[in-house]
Short mmCIF file of C-alpha atoms and ligand atoms in Angstrom, two decimals:
data_model
loop_
_atom_site.label_atom_id
_atom_site.label_comp_id
_atom_site.label_asym_id
_atom_site.label_seq_id
_atom_site.Cartn_x
_atom_site.Cartn_y
_atom_site.Cartn_z
CA MET A 300 0.00 0.00 0.00
CA LYS A 301 1.28 3.40 -0.94
CA ARG A 302 1.68 5.67 2.11
CA ALA A 303 1.80 9.43 2.51
CA ILE A 304 5.38 10.71 2.80
CA VAL A 305 6.06 12.70 5.95
CA LYS A 306 7.33 16.20 5.19
CA TYR A 307 9.85 18.41 6.96
CA GLY A 308 8.40 19.91 10.12
CA ASP A 309 6.93 16.63 11.40
CA PRO A 310 8.78 15.64 14.60
CA VAL A 311 8.99 11.95 13.59
CA LEU A 312 11.74 12.93 11.14
CA ARG A 313 13.86 13.88 14.16
CA ALA A 314 13.23 10.61 16.03
CA LYS A 315 15.95 7.98 16.24
CA GLY A 316 14.69 4.67 14.91
CA LYS A 317 14.15 1.78 17.28
CA ARG A 318 16.21 -1.34 16.59
CA ILE A 319 14.22 -4.15 15.02
CA ALA A 320 14.59 -7.45 16.88
CA GLU A 321 12.81 -9.60 14.34
CA ALA A 322 11.38 -9.18 10.85
CA ASP A 323 7.85 -10.22 11.74
CA ALA A 324 4.75 -9.85 9.58
CA GLU A 325 4.30 -6.22 10.62
CA ILE A 326 7.86 -5.29 9.57
CA ARG A 327 7.48 -7.15 6.27
CA ALA A 328 4.25 -5.29 5.51
CA LEU A 329 5.90 -2.01 6.39
CA ALA A 330 8.89 -2.74 4.11
CA SER A 331 6.54 -3.60 1.26
CA ASP A 332 4.62 -0.33 1.76
CA MET A 333 7.91 1.58 1.83
CA LEU A 334 9.08 0.05 -1.47
CA GLU A 335 5.78 0.90 -3.12
CA THR A 336 5.84 4.44 -1.74
CA MET A 337 9.47 5.01 -2.80
CA HIS A 338 8.90 3.70 -6.33
CA ALA A 339 5.70 5.73 -6.76
CA ALA A 340 7.65 8.86 -5.80
CA ASN A 341 10.62 7.98 -8.06
CA GLY A 342 12.91 8.06 -5.04
CA VAL A 343 16.19 6.16 -4.62
CA GLY A 344 15.68 5.62 -0.90
CA LEU A 345 13.11 5.87 1.87
CA ALA A 346 13.47 5.57 5.63
CA ALA A 347 10.75 4.33 8.00
CA GLN A 348 10.55 7.79 9.60
CA GLN A 349 9.36 9.12 6.24
CA ILE A 350 6.14 7.11 6.55
CA GLY A 351 5.81 7.98 10.21
CA GLU A 352 7.54 5.00 11.90
CA ALA A 353 10.66 5.58 14.01
CA LEU A 354 12.35 2.24 13.24
CA GLN A 355 15.75 1.11 11.95
CA LEU A 356 14.35 0.18 8.55
CA THR A 357 15.18 1.59 5.12
CA VAL A 358 14.66 0.67 1.47
CA LEU A 359 16.84 1.70 -1.48
CA ASP A 360 16.72 1.33 -5.24
CA ILE A 361 19.26 3.10 -7.46
CA SER A 362 18.57 0.91 -10.51
CA GLU A 363 16.63 3.55 -12.46
CA VAL A 364 19.34 6.20 -12.24
CA GLU A 365 21.35 6.20 -15.46
CA ASP A 366 23.73 9.11 -15.03
CA ARG A 367 25.17 8.47 -11.55
CA PRO A 368 26.98 5.13 -11.35
CA SER A 369 27.51 2.96 -8.29
CA THR A 370 29.71 0.02 -7.38
CA MET A 371 28.69 -2.65 -4.93
CA LYS A 372 30.15 -5.69 -3.21
CA LEU A 373 27.82 -7.99 -1.34
CA ASN A 374 29.50 -10.11 1.33
CA GLY A 375 32.87 -9.46 -0.34
CA LYS A 376 31.81 -10.29 -3.92
CA ASP A 377 31.37 -7.82 -6.75
CA VAL A 378 27.75 -7.60 -7.83
CA ASP A 379 25.89 -5.53 -10.38
CA PRO A 380 24.27 -2.89 -8.17
CA ARG A 381 21.20 -2.83 -10.42
CA SER A 382 20.53 -6.53 -10.11
CA ALA A 383 20.88 -6.30 -6.32
CA MET A 384 18.09 -3.73 -6.06
CA PRO A 385 15.83 -3.07 -4.28
CA LEU A 386 17.51 -3.32 -0.90
CA VAL A 387 15.57 -3.66 2.35
CA LEU A 388 17.91 -3.07 5.28
CA LEU A 389 17.21 -3.54 8.98
CA ASN A 390 19.43 -2.00 11.65
CA PRO A 391 22.07 -0.76 9.17
CA GLU A 392 25.40 0.47 10.51
CA LEU A 393 27.89 2.34 8.36
CA THR A 394 31.64 2.70 8.34
CA LEU A 395 32.59 5.73 6.27
CA ASP A 396 35.65 6.23 4.11
CA GLU A 397 37.62 9.31 5.18
CA GLU A 398 37.64 10.79 1.71
CA THR A 399 34.59 12.93 0.93
CA GLU A 400 33.11 14.47 -2.22
CA PRO A 401 30.26 16.88 -2.86
CA GLY A 402 27.19 15.72 -4.78
CA VAL A 403 23.70 16.97 -5.33
CA GLU A 404 21.01 15.53 -3.07
CA GLY A 405 17.30 15.85 -2.65
CA CYS A 406 14.91 14.25 -0.19
CA LEU A 407 11.29 13.10 -0.56
CA SER A 408 10.50 14.88 2.72
CA PHE A 409 11.70 18.18 1.20
CA PRO A 410 9.83 18.44 -2.11
CA GLU A 411 11.69 20.33 -4.83
CA LEU A 412 14.68 21.23 -2.67
CA SER A 413 18.20 20.12 -3.46
CA ALA A 414 21.75 21.09 -2.54
CA ASP A 415 25.32 19.87 -2.73
CA ILE A 416 26.23 17.74 0.27
CA ASP A 417 29.67 16.39 1.19
CA ARG A 418 29.58 12.65 1.76
CA ALA A 419 32.11 9.86 2.13
CA VAL A 420 33.13 8.51 -1.28
CA SER A 421 32.60 4.92 -0.15
CA VAL A 422 30.99 3.11 2.77
CA VAL A 423 30.74 -0.31 4.31
CA ALA A 424 27.26 -1.17 5.59
CA LYS A 425 26.33 -4.01 7.88
CA ALA A 426 22.64 -4.77 8.13
CA GLN A 427 20.06 -7.50 8.47
CA THR A 428 17.70 -8.54 5.70
CA LEU A 429 14.04 -9.51 6.00
CA ASP A 430 15.23 -13.14 6.03
CA GLY A 431 17.23 -12.54 9.18
CA GLU A 432 20.55 -12.78 7.35
CA THR A 433 23.36 -10.37 8.26
CA ILE A 434 24.93 -8.86 5.15
CA LYS A 435 27.89 -6.65 4.38
CA ILE A 436 27.64 -4.12 1.55
CA GLU A 437 30.62 -2.17 0.24
CA ALA A 438 29.41 0.69 -1.92
CA SER A 439 30.66 3.72 -3.80
CA GLY A 440 29.03 6.28 -6.05
CA LEU A 441 25.33 7.02 -5.79
CA LEU A 442 24.65 3.93 -3.66
CA ALA A 443 27.20 5.06 -1.06
CA ARG A 444 25.56 8.50 -0.96
CA ALA A 445 22.04 7.06 -0.72
CA LEU A 446 23.07 4.75 2.12
CA GLN A 447 24.50 7.69 4.07
CA HIS A 448 21.38 9.78 3.47
CA GLU A 449 19.04 6.96 4.60
CA VAL A 450 21.05 5.89 7.65
CA ASP A 451 21.07 9.55 8.69
CA HIS A 452 17.25 9.50 8.54
CA LEU A 453 17.20 6.44 10.81
CA ASN A 454 19.11 8.48 13.36
CA GLY A 455 16.93 11.58 13.05
CA ILE A 456 19.50 13.45 10.93
CA LEU A 457 18.33 15.33 7.83
CA PHE A 458 20.28 16.45 4.77
CA ILE A 459 19.79 20.09 5.71
CA ASP A 460 21.96 19.36 8.77
CA ARG A 461 24.83 18.52 6.40
CA MET A 462 24.43 21.47 4.04
CA SER A 463 26.86 24.33 4.00
CA SER A 464 25.52 27.30 5.93
CA ALA A 465 25.38 29.21 2.63
CA SER A 466 23.12 26.57 1.01
CA LYS A 467 20.93 26.41 4.08
CA ALA A 468 20.63 30.17 4.22
CA SER A 469 19.68 30.34 0.54
CA LEU A 470 16.90 27.79 1.15
CA GLY A 471 15.87 29.41 4.44
CA SER A 472 12.53 30.92 3.45
CA ARG A 473 11.45 27.80 1.53
CA LEU A 474 12.35 25.61 4.52
CA LYS A 475 10.32 27.80 6.86
CA ARG A 476 7.35 27.72 4.51
CA LEU A 477 7.51 23.92 4.21
CA GLN A 478 7.74 23.55 7.99
CA LYS A 479 4.68 25.75 8.46
CA GLU A 480 2.65 23.90 5.81
CA THR A 481 3.49 20.58 7.48
CA GLN A 482 2.55 21.81 10.93
CA ARG A 483 -0.74 23.16 9.70
CA GLY A 484 -1.38 19.63 8.35
ZN1 ZN B 44 15.63 11.88 2.68
#
């Protein structure tokens, strides 16, 4: 079922996600709703907070993006990132490469806003799958960026927190307007 995407100004976006002990029927249903919601919005990632649930659960799919490549290893083996999509990750934890690069980012909770954000060039993610398996993903490119953006969400961190003060200032009035619209419901 497609869900409404929570917009900036809703306090759930600032909530740290609760660890998921077991992928029970409720979590599976939630993950399926998140995939449907993300795909319907043409997003590359969605965190549970964005449909109103403060849980350590995120979905990603970079397979439709043609112009921003990714590399991926799954449990130490090179895989085609496209064929590995979509990803459903429970309790993901990231180790970031020290090297960073800027890249443009948007967020489904901030319609029509985007800015350059510095992110680690590559990451290692450890997470559980819906089958209860623990996996290790090594990623670079767009997938590395998307993983960092989504894991931030799971910890109540938003991309505006990582913008330069100049970018944030230039978006200031639009951010305030969005926050007000959200709070009015
Ligand atoms: Zn986002």
